[in-house]
Amino acid sequence: GKKENGGVGPEPASNEWKVGAYLSLSGAETQFGKDTQEGTELAVEEINAKGGVKGKKVRVLFEDDKSNPQEASNKVLQLINRDKVVALLGEVASSRSKAAGIVANKNKIPMISPSSTNPDVTKVGPFVFRVCFTDDVQGQMGARFVKNKLNKNKFALLYASDDLYSSGLANEFKNEAKKLGMTIVAEKSFLKSETNFTTYLNEIKSAEPEVIYAPVYYNAMVPIARQAKAAGIPGNMFVGGDGWHSDSLVTDAGEEMEGAYFTNHFSPDMPSPSSQTFVKKYVEKYKREPSALAAQGYDSAMLLFDAMGRAKGDTPEAIRDAIAETKDFPGATGSITIDANRNAEKPIVIVQVKGKKFTYFDTVSVK
Ligand code: PHE
């Protein structure tokens, strides 16, 4: 593009906002990072087409944390010290947002996680925010859905014990299920490094649950679903959380997962005008439908740019204060208000796997 100083090379730093984004662009959860990056890039394009923020263009520097918490912390430190970013976007996985959030908070650089749902993430300190609901709510709504909509009582749990998101959400579901008078017949946990789930699945099957709650990431759910089918467990016995949402779940295990439900942030076919506006723009740019991660990535970036525009100064502290004051921000995933604990209170979308596609089923509210 045309440079304001008429020269070549990068713009002088003062002519643009630098925002850092750290994501899993390689490694175990690559699709989380890629989807989020696409949503974020759409937001950057849009804001810059409108002239940027306070007359300055926005540049987002993307860093790959290789799906690793330690690497996430390193990349965030680099974005802060080397690149002098005013704010940070990331991560998807709660384990990585928590690790890197500690670094952001210590250095007083505001960070917004698009989709990390574990309650611990924002407890790190005053500089860490999220634009999604939390797993206490997600677990609660999951249990209520099983009890009240599916009319099932006997459940089994299957989750990764060494993953913050997975073990946390399993626990929240279990607590609510107990309150609802449901019965747990089996609880099986595995390590993230495991790939063979047949023994757990057979043990679960012999305990005769009506539902298997498996709050795991898509990369674990795909082999679980395939091995479950081989063990004679139908896909529609599974209920999960947002971690399932990745194209590969339906392309690699769509048949095995037929009929399964999960709680989520968004579905491209949800009947909301603001969501449909986003879907249209996304499809125009990428020629396919956005995932929840893309929508959350878009919302985290747009909300940040809005806060930068409202901030009383251009410093990270002023931006932090403006993020904290966000009310009724119209996002692609719904209206976002940041609460006193730096979380977003949002309705939960229930999605069903149907004909190898994610299909909107319902929207449920916390209150
Ligand atoms: N909520 C998950 C976590 O906290 C991340 C996730 C969000 C994964 C949305 C997929 C879709 O780790």
PDB file of N, CA, C and O in Angstrom, residues 184-239:
ATOM      1  N   ILE A 184     -24.226 -41.366  38.083  1.00  0.00           N
ATOM      2  CA  ILE A 184     -22.993 -41.643  37.341  1.00  0.00           C
ATOM      3  C   ILE A 184     -22.681 -43.127  37.456  1.00  0.00           C
ATOM      4  O   ILE A 184     -22.641 -43.674  38.549  1.00  0.00           O
ATOM      5  N   VAL A 185     -22.524 -43.788  36.296  1.00  0.00           N
ATOM      6  CA  VAL A 185     -22.286 -45.237  36.323  1.00  0.00           C
ATOM      7  C   VAL A 185     -20.838 -45.598  35.995  1.00  0.00           C
ATOM      8  O   VAL A 185     -20.398 -46.710  36.271  1.00  0.00           O
ATOM      9  N   ALA A 186     -20.099 -44.674  35.377  1.00  0.00           N
ATOM     10  CA  ALA A 186     -18.680 -44.936  35.087  1.00  0.00           C
ATOM     11  C   ALA A 186     -17.966 -43.606  34.904  1.00  0.00           C
ATOM     12  O   ALA A 186     -18.541 -42.643  34.400  1.00  0.00           O
ATOM     13  N   GLU A 187     -16.717 -43.556  35.357  1.00  0.00           N
ATOM     14  CA  GLU A 187     -15.889 -42.358  35.140  1.00  0.00           C
ATOM     15  C   GLU A 187     -14.519 -42.829  34.693  1.00  0.00           C
ATOM     16  O   GLU A 187     -13.802 -43.472  35.446  1.00  0.00           O
ATOM     17  N   LYS A 188     -14.176 -42.528  33.450  1.00  0.00           N
ATOM     18  CA  LYS A 188     -12.897 -42.969  32.897  1.00  0.00           C
ATOM     19  C   LYS A 188     -12.124 -41.744  32.421  1.00  0.00           C
ATOM     20  O   LYS A 188     -12.665 -40.896  31.705  1.00  0.00           O
ATOM     21  N   SER A 189     -10.856 -41.667  32.831  1.00  0.00           N
ATOM     22  CA  SER A 189     -10.027 -40.573  32.333  1.00  0.00           C
ATOM     23  C   SER A 189      -8.769 -41.148  31.712  1.00  0.00           C
ATOM     24  O   SER A 189      -8.354 -42.256  32.039  1.00  0.00           O
ATOM     25  N   PHE A 190      -8.223 -40.394  30.769  1.00  0.00           N
ATOM     26  CA  PHE A 190      -7.019 -40.843  30.069  1.00  0.00           C
ATOM     27  C   PHE A 190      -6.024 -39.699  30.006  1.00  0.00           C
ATOM     28  O   PHE A 190      -6.350 -38.557  30.389  1.00  0.00           O
ATOM     29  N   LEU A 191      -4.833 -39.976  29.536  1.00  0.00           N
ATOM     30  CA  LEU A 191      -3.824 -38.929  29.360  1.00  0.00           C
ATOM     31  C   LEU A 191      -3.851 -38.462  27.904  1.00  0.00           C
ATOM     32  O   LEU A 191      -4.140 -39.247  27.003  1.00  0.00           O
ATOM     33  N   LYS A 192      -3.531 -37.202  27.688  1.00  0.00           N
ATOM     34  CA  LYS A 192      -3.565 -36.631  26.328  1.00  0.00           C
ATOM     35  C   LYS A 192      -2.726 -37.432  25.331  1.00  0.00           C
ATOM     36  O   LYS A 192      -2.993 -37.433  24.143  1.00  0.00           O
ATOM     37  N   SER A 193      -1.717 -38.103  25.839  1.00  0.00           N
ATOM     38  CA  SER A 193      -0.822 -38.858  24.956  1.00  0.00           C
ATOM     39  C   SER A 193      -1.440 -40.185  24.492  1.00  0.00           C
ATOM     40  O   SER A 193      -0.935 -40.811  23.565  1.00  0.00           O
ATOM     41  N   GLU A 194      -2.539 -40.613  25.107  1.00  0.00           N
ATOM     42  CA  GLU A 194      -3.125 -41.913  24.747  1.00  0.00           C
ATOM     43  C   GLU A 194      -3.912 -41.864  23.439  1.00  0.00           C
ATOM     44  O   GLU A 194      -4.524 -40.842  23.127  1.00  0.00           O
ATOM     45  N   THR A 195      -3.886 -42.976  22.706  1.00  0.00           N
ATOM     46  CA  THR A 195      -4.617 -43.032  21.436  1.00  0.00           C
ATOM     47  C   THR A 195      -5.566 -44.228  21.363  1.00  0.00           C
ATOM     48  O   THR A 195      -6.391 -44.297  20.475  1.00  0.00           O
ATOM     49  N   ASN A 196      -5.416 -45.160  22.290  1.00  0.00           N
ATOM     50  CA  ASN A 196      -6.296 -46.325  22.289  1.00  0.00           C
ATOM     51  C   ASN A 196      -7.273 -46.245  23.462  1.00  0.00           C
ATOM     52  O   ASN A 196      -6.870 -46.298  24.623  1.00  0.00           O
ATOM     53  N   PHE A 197      -8.553 -46.117  23.136  1.00  0.00           N
ATOM     54  CA  PHE A 197      -9.573 -45.904  24.158  1.00  0.00           C
ATOM     55  C   PHE A 197     -10.486 -47.119  24.347  1.00  0.00           C
ATOM     56  O   PHE A 197     -11.489 -47.048  25.044  1.00  0.00           O
ATOM     57  N   THR A 198     -10.154 -48.208  23.654  1.00  0.00           N
ATOM     58  CA  THR A 198     -11.051 -49.365  23.611  1.00  0.00           C
ATOM     59  C   THR A 198     -11.372 -49.937  24.992  1.00  0.00           C
ATOM     60  O   THR A 198     -12.532 -50.235  25.293  1.00  0.00           O
ATOM     61  N   THR A 199     -10.358 -50.055  25.842  1.00  0.00           N
ATOM     62  CA  THR A 199     -10.593 -50.603  27.177  1.00  0.00           C
ATOM     63  C   THR A 199     -11.585 -49.734  27.957  1.00  0.00           C
ATOM     64  O   THR A 199     -12.544 -50.234  28.549  1.00  0.00           O
ATOM     65  N   TYR A 200     -11.354 -48.406  27.926  1.00  0.00           N
ATOM     66  CA  TYR A 200     -12.265 -47.486  28.632  1.00  0.00           C
ATOM     67  C   TYR A 200     -13.681 -47.611  28.074  1.00  0.00           C
ATOM     68  O   TYR A 200     -14.658 -47.635  28.812  1.00  0.00           O
ATOM     69  N   LEU A 201     -13.753 -47.693  26.759  1.00  0.00           N
ATOM     70  CA  LEU A 201     -15.075 -47.738  26.118  1.00  0.00           C
ATOM     71  C   LEU A 201     -15.817 -49.025  26.465  1.00  0.00           C
ATOM     72  O   LEU A 201     -17.024 -49.003  26.713  1.00  0.00           O
ATOM     73  N   ASN A 202     -15.097 -50.129  26.517  1.00  0.00           N
ATOM     74  CA  ASN A 202     -15.730 -51.394  26.891  1.00  0.00           C
ATOM     75  C   ASN A 202     -16.206 -51.371  28.343  1.00  0.00           C
ATOM     76  O   ASN A 202     -17.290 -51.860  28.661  1.00  0.00           O
ATOM     77  N   GLU A 203     -15.400 -50.766  29.203  1.00  0.00           N
ATOM     78  CA  GLU A 203     -15.794 -50.662  30.617  1.00  0.00           C
ATOM     79  C   GLU A 203     -17.025 -49.769  30.764  1.00  0.00           C
ATOM     80  O   GLU A 203     -17.930 -50.057  31.553  1.00  0.00           O
ATOM     81  N   ILE A 204     -17.024 -48.694  29.997  1.00  0.00           N
ATOM     82  CA  ILE A 204     -18.187 -47.796  30.024  1.00  0.00           C
ATOM     83  C   ILE A 204     -19.423 -48.527  29.525  1.00  0.00           C
ATOM     84  O   ILE A 204     -20.493 -48.460  30.131  1.00  0.00           O
ATOM     85  N   LYS A 205     -19.256 -49.259  28.444  1.00  0.00           N
ATOM     86  CA  LYS A 205     -20.399 -49.967  27.851  1.00  0.00           C
ATOM     87  C   LYS A 205     -21.018 -50.955  28.836  1.00  0.00           C
ATOM     88  O   LYS A 205     -22.243 -51.038  28.973  1.00  0.00           O
ATOM     89  N   SER A 206     -20.162 -51.677  29.564  1.00  0.00           N
ATOM     90  CA  SER A 206     -20.717 -52.674  30.481  1.00  0.00           C
ATOM     91  C   SER A 206     -21.382 -52.023  31.695  1.00  0.00           C
ATOM     92  O   SER A 206     -22.160 -52.674  32.394  1.00  0.00           O
ATOM     93  N   ALA A 207     -21.106 -50.748  31.945  1.00  0.00           N
ATOM     94  CA  ALA A 207     -21.792 -50.044  33.040  1.00  0.00           C
ATOM     95  C   ALA A 207     -23.179 -49.549  32.610  1.00  0.00           C
ATOM     96  O   ALA A 207     -23.928 -49.009  33.431  1.00  0.00           O
ATOM     97  N   GLU A 208     -23.504 -49.709  31.338  1.00  0.00           N
ATOM     98  CA  GLU A 208     -24.817 -49.381  30.771  1.00  0.00           C
ATOM     99  C   GLU A 208     -25.324 -47.959  31.001  1.00  0.00           C
ATOM    100  O   GLU A 208     -26.436 -47.754  31.508  1.00  0.00           O
ATOM    101  N   PRO A 209     -24.529 -46.967  30.614  1.00  0.00           N
ATOM    102  CA  PRO A 209     -25.028 -45.590  30.719  1.00  0.00           C
ATOM    103  C   PRO A 209     -26.019 -45.304  29.587  1.00  0.00           C
ATOM    104  O   PRO A 209     -26.043 -46.027  28.591  1.00  0.00           O
ATOM    105  N   GLU A 210     -26.811 -44.255  29.768  1.00  0.00           N
ATOM    106  CA  GLU A 210     -27.692 -43.812  28.679  1.00  0.00           C
ATOM    107  C   GLU A 210     -26.986 -42.751  27.838  1.00  0.00           C
ATOM    108  O   GLU A 210     -27.325 -42.539  26.675  1.00  0.00           O
ATOM    109  N   VAL A 211     -26.033 -42.097  28.470  1.00  0.00           N
ATOM    110  CA  VAL A 211     -25.298 -41.013  27.814  1.00  0.00           C
ATOM    111  C   VAL A 211     -23.843 -41.064  28.240  1.00  0.00           C
ATOM    112  O   VAL A 211     -23.536 -41.397  29.385  1.00  0.00           O
ATOM    113  N   ILE A 212     -22.930 -40.748  27.307  1.00  0.00           N
ATOM    114  CA  ILE A 212     -21.509 -40.617  27.660  1.00  0.00           C
ATOM    115  C   ILE A 212     -21.110 -39.166  27.454  1.00  0.00           C
ATOM    116  O   ILE A 212     -21.142 -38.657  26.324  1.00  0.00           O
ATOM    117  N   TYR A 213     -20.775 -38.489  28.542  1.00  0.00           N
ATOM    118  CA  TYR A 213     -20.337 -37.093  28.426  1.00  0.00           C
ATOM    119  C   TYR A 213     -18.820 -37.099  28.234  1.00  0.00           C
ATOM    120  O   TYR A 213     -18.081 -37.565  29.100  1.00  0.00           O
ATOM    121  N   ALA A 214     -18.378 -36.590  27.088  1.00  0.00           N
ATOM    122  CA  ALA A 214     -16.955 -36.629  26.727  1.00  0.00           C
ATOM    123  C   ALA A 214     -16.459 -35.228  26.346  1.00  0.00           C
ATOM    124  O   ALA A 214     -16.391 -34.884  25.172  1.00  0.00           O
ATOM    125  N   PRO A 215     -16.133 -34.395  27.344  1.00  0.00           N
ATOM    126  CA  PRO A 215     -15.669 -33.045  27.064  1.00  0.00           C
ATOM    127  C   PRO A 215     -14.183 -33.058  26.681  1.00  0.00           C
ATOM    128  O   PRO A 215     -13.323 -32.733  27.488  1.00  0.00           O
ATOM    129  N   VAL A 216     -13.914 -33.447  25.459  1.00  0.00           N
ATOM    130  CA  VAL A 216     -12.532 -33.577  24.979  1.00  0.00           C
ATOM    131  C   VAL A 216     -12.377 -32.751  23.704  1.00  0.00           C
ATOM    132  O   VAL A 216     -13.369 -32.337  23.120  1.00  0.00           O
ATOM    133  N   TYR A 217     -11.138 -32.535  23.268  1.00  0.00           N
ATOM    134  CA  TYR A 217     -10.917 -31.830  22.005  1.00  0.00           C
ATOM    135  C   TYR A 217     -11.202 -32.766  20.824  1.00  0.00           C
ATOM    136  O   TYR A 217     -11.156 -33.990  20.951  1.00  0.00           O
ATOM    137  N   TYR A 218     -11.454 -32.161  19.667  1.00  0.00           N
ATOM    138  CA  TYR A 218     -11.801 -32.925  18.458  1.00  0.00           C
ATOM    139  C   TYR A 218     -10.776 -33.993  18.127  1.00  0.00           C
ATOM    140  O   TYR A 218     -11.118 -35.074  17.651  1.00  0.00           O
ATOM    141  N   ASN A 219      -9.487 -33.684  18.384  1.00  0.00           N
ATOM    142  CA  ASN A 219      -8.440 -34.632  18.005  1.00  0.00           C
ATOM    143  C   ASN A 219      -8.467 -35.910  18.845  1.00  0.00           C
ATOM    144  O   ASN A 219      -7.935 -36.936  18.440  1.00  0.00           O
ATOM    145  N   ALA A 220      -9.111 -35.854  20.035  1.00  0.00           N
ATOM    146  CA  ALA A 220      -9.328 -37.072  20.823  1.00  0.00           C
ATOM    147  C   ALA A 220     -10.682 -37.682  20.478  1.00  0.00           C
ATOM    148  O   ALA A 220     -10.835 -38.904  20.449  1.00  0.00           O
ATOM    149  N   MET A 221     -11.658 -36.809  20.200  1.00  0.00           N
ATOM    150  CA  MET A 221     -13.020 -37.314  19.944  1.00  0.00           C
ATOM    151  C   MET A 221     -13.097 -38.139  18.673  1.00  0.00           C
ATOM    152  O   MET A 221     -13.875 -39.096  18.602  1.00  0.00           O
ATOM    153  N   VAL A 222     -12.297 -37.821  17.674  1.00  0.00           N
ATOM    154  CA  VAL A 222     -12.321 -38.592  16.417  1.00  0.00           C
ATOM    155  C   VAL A 222     -11.951 -40.063  16.656  1.00  0.00           C
ATOM    156  O   VAL A 222     -12.738 -40.955  16.337  1.00  0.00           O
ATOM    157  N   PRO A 223     -10.794 -40.369  17.263  1.00  0.00           N
ATOM    158  CA  PRO A 223     -10.509 -41.791  17.537  1.00  0.00           C
ATOM    159  C   PRO A 223     -11.476 -42.417  18.541  1.00  0.00           C
ATOM    160  O   PRO A 223     -11.807 -43.600  18.422  1.00  0.00           O
ATOM    161  N   ILE A 224     -11.941 -41.645  19.519  1.00  0.00           N
ATOM    162  CA  ILE A 224     -12.906 -42.194  20.485  1.00  0.00           C
ATOM    163  C   ILE A 224     -14.172 -42.646  19.750  1.00  0.00           C
ATOM    164  O   ILE A 224     -14.668 -43.751  19.964  1.00  0.00           O
ATOM    165  N   ALA A 225     -14.668 -41.788  18.858  1.00  0.00           N
ATOM    166  CA  ALA A 225     -15.913 -42.116  18.136  1.00  0.00           C
ATOM    167  C   ALA A 225     -15.733 -43.346  17.258  1.00  0.00           C
ATOM    168  O   ALA A 225     -16.608 -44.209  17.179  1.00  0.00           O
ATOM    169  N   ARG A 226     -14.579 -43.436  16.593  1.00  0.00           N
ATOM    170  CA  ARG A 226     -14.321 -44.597  15.717  1.00  0.00           C
ATOM    171  C   ARG A 226     -14.223 -45.877  16.526  1.00  0.00           C
ATOM    172  O   ARG A 226     -14.781 -46.910  16.155  1.00  0.00           O
ATOM    173  N   GLN A 227     -13.499 -45.813  17.641  1.00  0.00           N
ATOM    174  CA  GLN A 227     -13.342 -47.003  18.474  1.00  0.00           C
ATOM    175  C   GLN A 227     -14.643 -47.348  19.188  1.00  0.00           C
ATOM    176  O   GLN A 227     -14.921 -48.523  19.440  1.00  0.00           O
ATOM    177  N   ALA A 228     -15.452 -46.339  19.485  1.00  0.00           N
ATOM    178  CA  ALA A 228     -16.758 -46.585  20.111  1.00  0.00           C
ATOM    179  C   ALA A 228     -17.658 -47.352  19.151  1.00  0.00           C
ATOM    180  O   ALA A 228     -18.327 -48.311  19.530  1.00  0.00           O
ATOM    181  N   LYS A 229     -17.636 -46.939  17.901  1.00  0.00           N
ATOM    182  CA  LYS A 229     -18.470 -47.610  16.904  1.00  0.00           C
ATOM    183  C   LYS A 229     -18.072 -49.084  16.811  1.00  0.00           C
ATOM    184  O   LYS A 229     -18.919 -49.978  16.790  1.00  0.00           O
ATOM    185  N   ALA A 230     -16.760 -49.331  16.770  1.00  0.00           N
ATOM    186  CA  ALA A 230     -16.253 -50.705  16.704  1.00  0.00           C
ATOM    187  C   ALA A 230     -16.666 -51.504  17.938  1.00  0.00           C
ATOM    188  O   ALA A 230     -16.869 -52.715  17.868  1.00  0.00           O
ATOM    189  N   ALA A 231     -16.787 -50.801  19.079  1.00  0.00           N
ATOM    190  CA  ALA A 231     -17.174 -51.482  20.323  1.00  0.00           C
ATOM    191  C   ALA A 231     -18.692 -51.588  20.460  1.00  0.00           C
ATOM    192  O   ALA A 231     -19.205 -52.069  21.477  1.00  0.00           O
ATOM    193  N   GLY A 232     -19.415 -51.094  19.477  1.00  0.00           N
ATOM    194  CA  GLY A 232     -20.875 -51.193  19.514  1.00  0.00           C
ATOM    195  C   GLY A 232     -21.576 -50.075  20.265  1.00  0.00           C
ATOM    196  O   GLY A 232     -22.704 -50.215  20.709  1.00  0.00           O
ATOM    197  N   ILE A 233     -20.892 -48.940  20.418  1.00  0.00           N
ATOM    198  CA  ILE A 233     -21.512 -47.774  21.082  1.00  0.00           C
ATOM    199  C   ILE A 233     -21.916 -46.773  20.002  1.00  0.00           C
ATOM    200  O   ILE A 233     -21.056 -46.269  19.272  1.00  0.00           O
ATOM    201  N   PRO A 234     -23.198 -46.468  19.881  1.00  0.00           N
ATOM    202  CA  PRO A 234     -23.615 -45.544  18.825  1.00  0.00           C
ATOM    203  C   PRO A 234     -23.228 -44.087  19.126  1.00  0.00           C
ATOM    204  O   PRO A 234     -23.145 -43.683  20.286  1.00  0.00           O
ATOM    205  N   GLY A 235     -22.992 -43.320  18.066  1.00  0.00           N
ATOM    206  CA  GLY A 235     -22.564 -41.924  18.198  1.00  0.00           C
ATOM    207  C   GLY A 235     -23.544 -41.067  18.962  1.00  0.00           C
ATOM    208  O   GLY A 235     -23.135 -40.139  19.672  1.00  0.00           O
ATOM    209  N   ASN A 236     -24.827 -41.379  18.838  1.00  0.00           N
ATOM    210  CA  ASN A 236     -25.809 -40.520  19.501  1.00  0.00           C
ATOM    211  C   ASN A 236     -25.874 -40.704  21.009  1.00  0.00           C
ATOM    212  O   ASN A 236     -26.670 -40.075  21.682  1.00  0.00           O
ATOM    213  N   MET A 237     -24.991 -41.569  21.556  1.00  0.00           N
ATOM    214  CA  MET A 237     -24.891 -41.663  23.015  1.00  0.00           C
ATOM    215  C   MET A 237     -23.958 -40.604  23.580  1.00  0.00           C
ATOM    216  O   MET A 237     -23.931 -40.348  24.772  1.00  0.00           O
ATOM    217  N   PHE A 238     -23.183 -39.969  22.683  1.00  0.00           N
ATOM    218  CA  PHE A 238     -22.194 -39.004  23.156  1.00  0.00           C
ATOM    219  C   PHE A 238     -22.764 -37.588  23.253  1.00  0.00           C
ATOM    220  O   PHE A 238     -23.528 -37.151  22.386  1.00  0.00           O
ATOM    221  N   VAL A 239     -22.360 -36.912  24.311  1.00  0.00           N
ATOM    222  CA  VAL A 239     -22.634 -35.484  24.466  1.00  0.00           C
ATOM    223  C   VAL A 239     -21.297 -34.847  24.815  1.00  0.00           C
ATOM    224  O   VAL A 239     -20.495 -35.436  25.543  1.00  0.00           O
TER     225      VAL A 239
END
